PDB file of C-alpha atoms and ligand atoms in Angstrom:
ATOM      1  CA  UNK A1361     106.607  38.791 106.954  1.00  0.00           C
ATOM      2  CA  UNK A1362     107.908  41.873 108.759  1.00  0.00           C
ATOM      3  CA  UNK A1363     105.779  43.298 111.570  1.00  0.00           C
ATOM      4  CA  UNK A1364     104.103  46.560 110.439  1.00  0.00           C
ATOM      5  CA  UNK A1365     105.537  49.669 112.112  1.00  0.00           C
ATOM      6  CA  UNK A1366     102.101  50.627 113.467  1.00  0.00           C
ATOM      7  CA  UNK A1367      99.108  48.344 114.022  1.00  0.00           C
ATOM      8  CA  UNK A1368      95.773  49.845 115.041  1.00  0.00           C
ATOM      9  CA  UNK A1369      93.121  47.236 115.862  1.00  0.00           C
ATOM     10  CA  UNK A1370      89.425  47.814 116.620  1.00  0.00           C
ATOM     11  CA  UNK A1371      89.929  51.167 118.279  1.00  0.00           C
ATOM     12  CA  UNK A1372      86.893  52.689 119.966  1.00  0.00           C
ATOM     13  CA  UNK A1373      86.554  56.050 121.694  1.00  0.00           C
ATOM     14  CA  UNK A1374      83.317  57.728 122.714  1.00  0.00           C
ATOM     15  CA  UNK A1375      82.671  61.154 124.194  1.00  0.00           C
ATOM     16  CA  UNK A1376      79.364  60.769 126.019  1.00  0.00           C
ATOM     17  CA  UNK A1377      77.021  59.278 123.436  1.00  0.00           C
ATOM     18  CA  UNK A1378      79.221  60.300 120.494  1.00  0.00           C
ATOM     19  CA  UNK A1379      81.390  57.635 118.863  1.00  0.00           C
ATOM     20  CA  UNK A1380      84.429  59.653 117.780  1.00  0.00           C
ATOM     21  CA  UNK A1381      86.380  56.517 116.775  1.00  0.00           C
ATOM     22  CA  UNK A1382      84.403  53.426 115.882  1.00  0.00           C
ATOM     23  CA  UNK A1383      86.155  50.079 115.453  1.00  0.00           C
ATOM     24  CA  UNK A1384      89.063  51.609 113.539  1.00  0.00           C
ATOM     25  CA  UNK A1385      91.725  49.205 112.230  1.00  0.00           C
ATOM     26  CA  UNK A1386      94.661  49.826 109.905  1.00  0.00           C
ATOM     27  CA  UNK A1387      98.420  49.307 109.641  1.00  0.00           C
ATOM     28  CA  UNK A1388     101.253  51.581 108.604  1.00  0.00           C
ATOM     29  CA  UNK A1389     104.438  50.169 107.081  1.00  0.00           C
ATOM     30  CA  UNK A1390     107.887  51.560 107.791  1.00  0.00           C
ATOM     31  CA  UNK A1391     108.284  53.145 104.347  1.00  0.00           C
ATOM     32  CA  UNK A1392     104.823  54.699 104.019  1.00  0.00           C
ATOM     33  CA  UNK A1393     103.191  58.100 104.080  1.00  0.00           C
ATOM     34  CA  UNK A1394      99.495  57.589 104.825  1.00  0.00           C
ATOM     35  CA  UNK A1395      96.928  60.342 104.309  1.00  0.00           C
ATOM     36  CA  UNK A1396      94.044  60.470 106.785  1.00  0.00           C
ATOM     37  CA  UNK A1397      91.078  62.387 105.404  1.00  0.00           C
ATOM     38  CA  UNK A1398      87.387  62.877 106.154  1.00  0.00           C
ATOM     39  CA  UNK A1399      84.885  65.670 106.797  1.00  0.00           C
ATOM     40  CA  UNK A1400      85.011  67.916 109.889  1.00  0.00           C
ATOM     41  CA  UNK A1401      84.269  65.962 113.040  1.00  0.00           C
ATOM     42  CA  UNK A1402      85.023  62.591 111.395  1.00  0.00           C
ATOM     43  CA  UNK A1403      87.380  61.627 114.231  1.00  0.00           C
ATOM     44  CA  UNK A1404      90.770  62.165 112.567  1.00  0.00           C
ATOM     45  CA  UNK A1405      92.346  64.217 115.358  1.00  0.00           C
ATOM     46  CA  UNK A1406      90.854  61.927 118.003  1.00  0.00           C
ATOM     47  CA  UNK A1407      92.475  58.961 116.259  1.00  0.00           C
ATOM     48  CA  UNK A1408      95.932  60.597 116.163  1.00  0.00           C
ATOM     49  CA  UNK A1409      95.603  61.667 119.795  1.00  0.00           C
ATOM     50  CA  UNK A1410      95.076  58.034 120.739  1.00  0.00           C
ATOM     51  CA  UNK A1411      98.193  56.941 118.819  1.00  0.00           C
ATOM     52  CA  UNK A1412     100.299  59.576 120.612  1.00  0.00           C
ATOM     53  CA  UNK A1413      98.815  58.472 123.963  1.00  0.00           C
ATOM     54  CA  UNK A1414      97.287  61.874 124.802  1.00  0.00           C
ATOM     55  CA  UNK A1415      93.885  60.243 125.127  1.00  0.00           C
ATOM     56  CA  UNK A1416      93.277  56.569 125.843  1.00  0.00           C
ATOM     57  CA  UNK A1417      90.864  54.455 123.778  1.00  0.00           C
ATOM     58  CA  UNK A1418      87.845  52.810 125.449  1.00  0.00           C
ATOM     59  CA  UNK A1419      88.818  49.545 123.756  1.00  0.00           C
ATOM     60  CA  UNK A1420      91.089  48.221 121.025  1.00  0.00           C
ATOM     61  CA  UNK A1421      94.844  47.919 120.638  1.00  0.00           C
ATOM     62  CA  UNK A1422      97.697  50.017 119.283  1.00  0.00           C
ATOM     63  CA  UNK A1423     101.010  48.283 118.589  1.00  0.00           C
ATOM     64  CA  UNK A1424     104.225  50.006 117.579  1.00  0.00           C
ATOM     65  CA  UNK A1425     107.162  47.902 116.376  1.00  0.00           C
ATOM     66  CA  UNK A1426     105.265  44.867 117.659  1.00  0.00           C
ATOM     67  CA  UNK A1427     104.854  46.253 121.195  1.00  0.00           C
ATOM     68  CA  UNK A1428     101.536  47.122 122.801  1.00  0.00           C
ATOM     69  CA  UNK A1429     101.517  50.887 123.475  1.00  0.00           C
ATOM     70  CA  UNK A1430      97.768  51.248 124.112  1.00  0.00           C
ATOM     71  CA  UNK A1431      98.116  52.189 127.790  1.00  0.00           C
ATOM     72  CA  UNK A1432     101.600  53.704 127.789  1.00  0.00           C
ATOM     73  CA  UNK A1433     102.386  57.253 128.879  1.00  0.00           C
ATOM     74  CA  UNK A1434     102.938  59.939 126.206  1.00  0.00           C
ATOM     75  CA  UNK A1435     106.561  60.329 127.289  1.00  0.00           C
ATOM     76  CA  UNK A1436     107.264  56.589 126.816  1.00  0.00           C
ATOM     77  CA  UNK A1437     105.608  56.674 123.403  1.00  0.00           C
ATOM     78  CA  UNK A1438     107.810  59.592 122.294  1.00  0.00           C
ATOM     79  CA  UNK A1439     110.856  57.694 123.499  1.00  0.00           C
ATOM     80  CA  UNK A1440     109.820  54.665 121.484  1.00  0.00           C
ATOM     81  CA  UNK A1441     109.794  56.838 118.361  1.00  0.00           C
ATOM     82  CA  UNK A1442     106.391  58.435 117.749  1.00  0.00           C
ATOM     83  CA  UNK A1443     106.063  62.213 117.566  1.00  0.00           C
ATOM     84  CA  UNK A1444     103.378  64.480 116.215  1.00  0.00           C
ATOM     85  CA  UNK A1445     102.214  67.982 115.547  1.00  0.00           C
ATOM     86  CA  UNK A1446      98.828  69.058 116.757  1.00  0.00           C
ATOM     87  CA  UNK A1447      95.855  70.929 115.413  1.00  0.00           C
ATOM     88  CA  UNK A1448      95.922  73.221 118.465  1.00  0.00           C
ATOM     89  CA  UNK A1449      99.474  74.512 118.564  1.00  0.00           C
ATOM     90  CA  UNK A1450     100.859  75.160 122.025  1.00  0.00           C
ATOM     91  CA  UNK A1451     104.418  76.503 121.921  1.00  0.00           C
ATOM     92  CA  UNK A1452     106.181  78.040 124.946  1.00  0.00           C
ATOM     93  CA  UNK A1453     105.301  81.517 123.710  1.00  0.00           C
ATOM     94  CA  UNK A1454     107.617  83.492 125.991  1.00  0.00           C
ATOM     95  CA  UNK A1455     110.650  81.373 125.154  1.00  0.00           C
ATOM     96  CA  UNK A1456     112.841  81.958 122.110  1.00  0.00           C
ATOM     97  CA  UNK A1457     111.933  79.792 119.133  1.00  0.00           C
ATOM     98  CA  UNK A1458     115.139  77.800 119.394  1.00  0.00           C
ATOM     99  CA  UNK A1459     114.469  77.026 123.083  1.00  0.00           C
ATOM    100  CA  UNK A1460     111.111  75.513 122.063  1.00  0.00           C
ATOM    101  CA  UNK A1461     112.988  72.989 119.927  1.00  0.00           C
ATOM    102  CA  UNK A1462     115.792  72.440 122.449  1.00  0.00           C
ATOM    103  CA  UNK A1463     113.150  71.114 124.852  1.00  0.00           C
ATOM    104  CA  UNK A1464     112.438  68.305 122.334  1.00  0.00           C
ATOM    105  CA  UNK A1465     116.162  67.650 121.949  1.00  0.00           C
ATOM    106  CA  UNK A1466     116.320  66.963 125.687  1.00  0.00           C
ATOM    107  CA  UNK A1467     114.186  63.825 125.384  1.00  0.00           C
ATOM    108  CA  UNK A1468     116.231  60.759 126.373  1.00  0.00           C
ATOM    109  CA  UNK A1469     115.568  59.350 122.896  1.00  0.00           C
ATOM    110  CA  UNK A1470     117.264  62.318 121.311  1.00  0.00           C
ATOM    111  CA  UNK A1471     119.998  63.024 123.862  1.00  0.00           C
ATOM    112  CA  UNK A1472     122.875  60.631 124.126  1.00  0.00           C
ATOM    113  CA  UNK A1473     125.319  60.487 127.031  1.00  0.00           C
ATOM    114  CA  UNK A1474     127.750  63.373 127.012  1.00  0.00           C
ATOM    115  CA  UNK A1475     125.684  65.479 124.632  1.00  0.00           C
ATOM    116  CA  UNK A1476     125.327  68.909 126.179  1.00  0.00           C
ATOM    117  CA  UNK A1477     123.942  72.341 125.509  1.00  0.00           C
ATOM    118  CA  UNK A1478     126.084  73.206 122.487  1.00  0.00           C
ATOM    119  CA  UNK A1479     125.193  70.013 120.729  1.00  0.00           C
ATOM    120  CA  UNK A1480     121.550  70.344 121.629  1.00  0.00           C
ATOM    121  CA  UNK A1481     121.580  73.880 120.307  1.00  0.00           C
ATOM    122  CA  UNK A1482     123.162  72.722 117.046  1.00  0.00           C
ATOM    123  CA  UNK A1483     120.578  70.000 116.687  1.00  0.00           C
ATOM    124  CA  UNK A1484     117.694  72.385 117.429  1.00  0.00           C
ATOM    125  CA  UNK A1485     119.127  74.722 114.802  1.00  0.00           C
ATOM    126  CA  UNK A1486     119.236  71.843 112.322  1.00  0.00           C
ATOM    127  CA  UNK A1487     115.567  71.109 112.974  1.00  0.00           C
ATOM    128  CA  UNK A1488     114.674  74.804 112.559  1.00  0.00           C
ATOM    129  CA  UNK A1489     116.663  74.979 109.358  1.00  0.00           C
ATOM    130  CA  UNK A1490     114.815  71.956 108.098  1.00  0.00           C
ATOM    131  CA  UNK A1491     111.504  73.611 108.924  1.00  0.00           C
ATOM    132  CA  UNK A1492     112.648  76.873 107.281  1.00  0.00           C
ATOM    133  CA  UNK A1493     112.582  79.239 110.278  1.00  0.00           C
ATOM    134  CA  UNK A1494     116.194  79.174 111.477  1.00  0.00           C
ATOM    135  CA  UNK A1495     116.633  82.898 110.759  1.00  0.00           C
ATOM    136  CA  UNK A1496     114.143  83.653 113.540  1.00  0.00           C
ATOM    137  CA  UNK A1497     115.657  81.258 116.086  1.00  0.00           C
ATOM    138  CA  UNK A1498     116.186  83.859 118.811  1.00  0.00           C
ATOM    139  CA  UNK A1499     112.825  85.642 118.511  1.00  0.00           C
ATOM    140  CA  UNK A1500     110.075  84.825 120.997  1.00  0.00           C
ATOM    141  CA  UNK A1501     107.646  82.138 119.793  1.00  0.00           C
ATOM    142  CA  UNK A1502     104.787  84.602 120.428  1.00  0.00           C
ATOM    143  CA  UNK A1503     105.998  86.623 117.404  1.00  0.00           C
ATOM    144  CA  UNK A1504     105.369  83.816 114.905  1.00  0.00           C
ATOM    145  CA  UNK A1505     102.600  83.834 112.305  1.00  0.00           C
ATOM    146  CA  UNK A1506     100.227  80.838 112.034  1.00  0.00           C
ATOM    147  CA  UNK A1507     102.257  79.408 109.159  1.00  0.00           C
ATOM    148  CA  UNK A1508     105.540  79.758 111.007  1.00  0.00           C
ATOM    149  CA  UNK A1509     104.021  78.249 114.169  1.00  0.00           C
ATOM    150  CA  UNK A1510     103.276  75.172 112.033  1.00  0.00           C
ATOM    151  CA  UNK A1511     106.918  75.053 111.074  1.00  0.00           C
ATOM    152  CA  UNK A1512     107.938  75.319 114.708  1.00  0.00           C
ATOM    153  CA  UNK A1513     105.640  72.378 115.524  1.00  0.00           C
ATOM    154  CA  UNK A1514     107.301  70.316 112.807  1.00  0.00           C
ATOM    155  CA  UNK A1515     110.773  71.253 114.092  1.00  0.00           C
ATOM    156  CA  UNK A1516     109.809  70.250 117.655  1.00  0.00           C
ATOM    157  CA  UNK A1517     108.489  66.896 116.485  1.00  0.00           C
ATOM    158  CA  UNK A1518     111.411  65.959 114.242  1.00  0.00           C
ATOM    159  CA  UNK A1519     113.965  66.940 116.895  1.00  0.00           C
ATOM    160  CA  UNK A1520     112.916  63.766 118.773  1.00  0.00           C
ATOM    161  CA  UNK A1521     114.007  61.760 115.693  1.00  0.00           C
ATOM    162  CA  UNK A1522     110.723  59.875 115.330  1.00  0.00           C
ATOM    163  CA  UNK A1523     110.219  56.683 113.338  1.00  0.00           C
ATOM    164  CA  UNK A1524     106.542  57.559 112.987  1.00  0.00           C
ATOM    165  CA  UNK A1525     105.568  61.198 112.507  1.00  0.00           C
ATOM    166  CA  UNK A1526     101.932  62.242 112.876  1.00  0.00           C
ATOM    167  CA  UNK A1527     100.961  65.548 111.281  1.00  0.00           C
ATOM    168  CA  UNK A1528      97.560  67.128 111.979  1.00  0.00           C
ATOM    169  CA  UNK A1529      96.805  69.559 109.143  1.00  0.00           C
ATOM    170  CA  UNK A1530     100.366  70.649 108.320  1.00  0.00           C
ATOM    171  CA  UNK A1531      99.040  72.837 105.463  1.00  0.00           C
ATOM    172  CA  UNK A1532      96.333  74.521 107.587  1.00  0.00           C
ATOM    173  CA  UNK A1533      96.544  78.321 107.353  1.00  0.00           C
ATOM    174  CA  UNK A1534      99.367  78.207 104.786  1.00  0.00           C
ATOM    175  CA  UNK A1535      99.291  80.038 101.457  1.00  0.00           C
ATOM    176  CA  UNK A1536      99.568  77.925  98.256  1.00  0.00           C
ATOM    177  CA  UNK A1537     103.288  78.760  98.019  1.00  0.00           C
ATOM    178  CA  UNK A1538     103.875  77.892 101.697  1.00  0.00           C
ATOM    179  CA  UNK A1539     101.856  74.690 101.270  1.00  0.00           C
ATOM    180  CA  UNK A1540     104.089  73.703  98.387  1.00  0.00           C
ATOM    181  CA  UNK A1541     107.221  74.361 100.464  1.00  0.00           C
ATOM    182  CA  UNK A1542     105.884  72.398 103.428  1.00  0.00           C
ATOM    183  CA  UNK A1543     104.923  69.476 101.134  1.00  0.00           C
ATOM    184  CA  UNK A1544     108.444  69.422  99.718  1.00  0.00           C
ATOM    185  CA  UNK A1545     109.978  69.479 103.218  1.00  0.00           C
ATOM    186  CA  UNK A1546     107.749  66.592 104.300  1.00  0.00           C
ATOM    187  CA  UNK A1547     108.741  64.522 101.278  1.00  0.00           C
ATOM    188  CA  UNK A1548     112.436  65.303 101.805  1.00  0.00           C
ATOM    189  CA  UNK A1549     112.190  64.338 105.472  1.00  0.00           C
ATOM    190  CA  UNK A1550     110.500  61.046 104.560  1.00  0.00           C
ATOM    191  CA  UNK A1551     113.252  60.176 102.113  1.00  0.00           C
ATOM    192  CA  UNK A1552     115.779  60.520 104.925  1.00  0.00           C
ATOM    193  CA  UNK A1553     118.189  63.337 105.206  1.00  0.00           C
ATOM    194  CA  UNK A1554     119.680  65.188 108.055  1.00  0.00           C
ATOM    195  CA  UNK A1555     117.243  63.678 110.511  1.00  0.00           C
ATOM    196  CA  UNK A1556     118.179  60.118 109.685  1.00  0.00           C
ATOM    197  CA  UNK A1557     120.771  59.811 112.419  1.00  0.00           C
ATOM    198  CA  UNK A1558     119.097  57.051 114.379  1.00  0.00           C
ATOM    199  CA  UNK A1559     117.708  55.391 111.272  1.00  0.00           C
ATOM    200  CA  UNK A1560     118.995  55.555 107.746  1.00  0.00           C
ATOM    201  CA  UNK A1561     115.551  56.212 106.280  1.00  0.00           C
ATOM    202  CA  UNK A1562     113.183  59.039 107.236  1.00  0.00           C
ATOM    203  CA  UNK A1563     110.081  58.487 109.376  1.00  0.00           C
ATOM    204  CA  UNK A1564     106.844  56.822 108.281  1.00  0.00           C
ATOM    205  CA  UNK A1565     103.999  59.337 108.482  1.00  0.00           C
ATOM    206  CA  UNK A1566     100.282  59.725 108.975  1.00  0.00           C
ATOM    207  CA  UNK A1567      99.084  63.083 107.671  1.00  0.00           C
ATOM    208  CA  UNK A1568      95.640  64.576 108.296  1.00  0.00           C
ATOM    209  CA  UNK A1569      94.694  67.185 105.697  1.00  0.00           C
ATOM    210  CA  UNK A1570      91.689  68.923 104.214  1.00  0.00           C
ATOM    211  CA  UNK A1571      93.774  70.268 101.305  1.00  0.00           C
ATOM    212  CA  UNK A1572      93.341  67.076  99.340  1.00  0.00           C
ATOM    213  CA  UNK A1573      95.105  68.060  96.125  1.00  0.00           C
ATOM    214  CA  UNK A1574      98.338  68.922  97.919  1.00  0.00           C
ATOM    215  CA  UNK A1575      98.045  65.840 100.151  1.00  0.00           C
ATOM    216  CA  UNK A1576      97.534  63.409  97.255  1.00  0.00           C
ATOM    217  CA  UNK A1577     100.871  64.448  95.771  1.00  0.00           C
ATOM    218  CA  UNK A1578     102.829  63.190  98.773  1.00  0.00           C
ATOM    219  CA  UNK A1579     100.985  60.147 100.152  1.00  0.00           C
ATOM    220  CA  UNK A1580     101.280  56.462  99.217  1.00  0.00           C
ATOM    221  CA  UNK A1581      97.872  55.490 100.557  1.00  0.00           C
ATOM    222  CA  UNK A1582      94.732  57.161 101.883  1.00  0.00           C
ATOM    223  CA  UNK A1583      92.450  56.185 104.762  1.00  0.00           C
ATOM    224  CA  UNK A1584      89.035  57.869 104.844  1.00  0.00           C
ATOM    225  CA  UNK A1585      87.124  58.362 108.090  1.00  0.00           C
ATOM    226  CA  UNK A1586      83.486  59.355 108.430  1.00  0.00           C
ATOM    227  CA  UNK A1587      81.534  59.417 111.701  1.00  0.00           C
ATOM    228  CA  UNK A1588      84.481  57.710 113.376  1.00  0.00           C
ATOM    229  CA  UNK A1589      84.574  54.773 110.967  1.00  0.00           C
ATOM    230  CA  UNK A1590      87.014  53.828 108.224  1.00  0.00           C
ATOM    231  CA  UNK A1591      84.837  54.072 105.097  1.00  0.00           C
ATOM    232  CA  UNK A1592      87.557  53.673 102.459  1.00  0.00           C
ATOM    233  CA  UNK A1593      91.206  52.775 102.031  1.00  0.00           C
ATOM    234  CA  UNK A1594      92.639  53.443  98.596  1.00  0.00           C
ATOM    235  CA  UNK A1595      95.427  54.882  96.479  1.00  0.00           C
ATOM    236  CA  UNK A1596      95.695  58.684  96.139  1.00  0.00           C
ATOM    237  CA  UNK A1597      94.716  58.324  92.456  1.00  0.00           C
ATOM    238  CA  UNK A1598      91.496  56.474  93.295  1.00  0.00           C
ATOM    239  CA  UNK A1599      90.311  58.792  96.061  1.00  0.00           C
ATOM    240  CA  UNK A1600      88.351  61.362  94.024  1.00  0.00           C
ATOM    241  CA  UNK A1601      86.361  58.630  92.278  1.00  0.00           C
ATOM    242  CA  UNK A1602      85.743  56.460  95.333  1.00  0.00           C
ATOM    243  CA  UNK A1603      81.947  56.240  95.984  1.00  0.00           C
ATOM    244  CA  UNK A1604      82.331  56.277  99.786  1.00  0.00           C
ATOM    245  CA  UNK A1605      84.565  59.347  99.592  1.00  0.00           C
ATOM    246  CA  UNK A1606      82.179  61.190  97.290  1.00  0.00           C
ATOM    247  CA  UNK A1607      79.292  60.314  99.581  1.00  0.00           C
ATOM    248  CA  UNK A1608      80.901  61.576 102.783  1.00  0.00           C
ATOM    249  CA  UNK A1609      82.068  64.826 101.209  1.00  0.00           C
ATOM    250  CA  UNK A1610      78.886  65.388  99.178  1.00  0.00           C
ATOM    251  CA  UNK A1611      77.465  68.821  99.603  1.00  0.00           C
ATOM    252  CA  UNK A1612      80.348  69.951 101.778  1.00  0.00           C
ATOM    253  CA  UNK A1613      82.280  71.408  98.853  1.00  0.00           C
ATOM    254  CA  UNK A1614      85.613  70.043 100.059  1.00  0.00           C
ATOM    255  CA  UNK A1615      86.503  67.768  97.151  1.00  0.00           C
TER     256      UNK A1615
HETATM  257  N1  LIG B2068      87.573  66.054 124.199  1.00  0.00           N
HETATM  258  C1  LIG B2068      86.397  65.924 123.582  1.00  0.00           C
HETATM  259  N2  LIG B2068      85.245  65.937 124.266  1.00  0.00           N
HETATM  260  C2  LIG B2068      84.044  65.786 123.641  1.00  0.00           C
HETATM  261  N3  LIG B2068      83.900  65.606 122.309  1.00  0.00           N
HETATM  262  C3  LIG B2068      85.017  65.598 121.574  1.00  0.00           C
HETATM  263  C4  LIG B2068      86.328  65.754 122.154  1.00  0.00           C
HETATM  264  N4  LIG B2068      87.260  65.691 121.162  1.00  0.00           N
HETATM  265  C5  LIG B2068      86.574  65.510 120.021  1.00  0.00           C
HETATM  266  N5  LIG B2068      85.232  65.456 120.265  1.00  0.00           N
HETATM  267  C6  LIG B2068      84.180  65.223 119.262  1.00  0.00           C
HETATM  268  O1  LIG B2068      84.552  64.053 118.541  1.00  0.00           O
HETATM  269  C7  LIG B2068      84.241  64.188 117.143  1.00  0.00           C
HETATM  270  C8  LIG B2068      85.514  63.989 116.335  1.00  0.00           C
HETATM  271  O2  LIG B2068      86.357  65.118 116.536  1.00  0.00           O
HETATM  272  P1  LIG B2068      87.787  65.246 115.880  1.00  0.00           P
HETATM  273  O3  LIG B2068      88.394  66.494 116.411  1.00  0.00           O
HETATM  274  O4  LIG B2068      88.536  63.984 116.061  1.00  0.00           O
HETATM  275  O5  LIG B2068      87.409  65.415 114.337  1.00  0.00           O
HETATM  276  P2  LIG B2068      88.331  65.743 113.075  1.00  0.00           P
HETATM  277  O6  LIG B2068      88.066  64.685 112.069  1.00  0.00           O
HETATM  278  O7  LIG B2068      89.730  65.963 113.509  1.00  0.00           O
HETATM  279  O8  LIG B2068      87.670  67.109 112.554  1.00  0.00           O
HETATM  280  P3  LIG B2068      88.366  68.407 111.882  1.00  0.00           P
HETATM  281  O9  LIG B2068      88.567  68.045 110.439  1.00  0.00           O
HETATM  282  O10 LIG B2068      87.299  69.467 112.039  1.00  0.00           O
HETATM  283  O11 LIG B2068      89.614  68.706 112.628  1.00  0.00           O
HETATM  284  C9  LIG B2068      83.613  65.575 116.991  1.00  0.00           C
HETATM  285  O12 LIG B2068      82.213  65.424 116.996  1.00  0.00           O
HETATM  286  C10 LIG B2068      84.109  66.322 118.206  1.00  0.00           C
HETATM  287  O13 LIG B2068      83.195  67.332 118.592  1.00  0.00           O
HETATM  288 MG1  LIG B2069      90.990  67.516 113.470  1.00  0.00          MG
END
């Protein structure tokens, strides 16, 4: 049997006395989009931050393409093929939008020998076009709205040509129409397209979202976290009826 693209085994992370991630285990296959849901404070962002290497788990293992990445540096993890967007967006605000993406294109994973500024610029433009903000490429990033900042984050992540893309609330702050557009872009990216240069298919994905209806339309499988623990793993169709899901959202009005 093929090795799963991502293997997370018994991951634990505490902040003081608080268990933000408690014995979390799951796999992601190469062709999957996995939804990661759960109430506020469930540990979703903390889990993604451990996969990207930004924070290190207290115990447990993370394997990517069969290799242990648990203690690797963020930079190495990006070069192996994992990229993400973050709940707290931090662009280089004084730089033009296109320069924000060109920085990602400079990663050794993305840049091949002999590829110089023109080609990097073209690639950054491709990523911006994909994200739908290429017409603003030369404006300063500080001029972007919340929704467009999200798009910039997506462009920066895909410019590294990831095999696993982690998205933390890609629909957050977007209008219903913008959400729909973003969902379509995500699906198109997953099916492979312009960003399939290193790999013929698009990246596998883990997507955190509170907008469950929009999320369920694009995911193959859902993992539900509550108080740091995986409380359910099911199909998008089964999620609204799942007792553990109903219980953890009960009274919070989110579902
Ligand atoms: N750096 C940190 N230091 C201390 N506590 C933290 C830190 N990061 C997260 N936490 C705590 O860990 C728990 C999980 O937080 P996390 O941000 O992972 O939740 P989440 O599921 O992403 O929530 P949301 O849906 O609101 O984004 C919360 O109780 C949070 O306050
Ligand atoms: Mg979060």
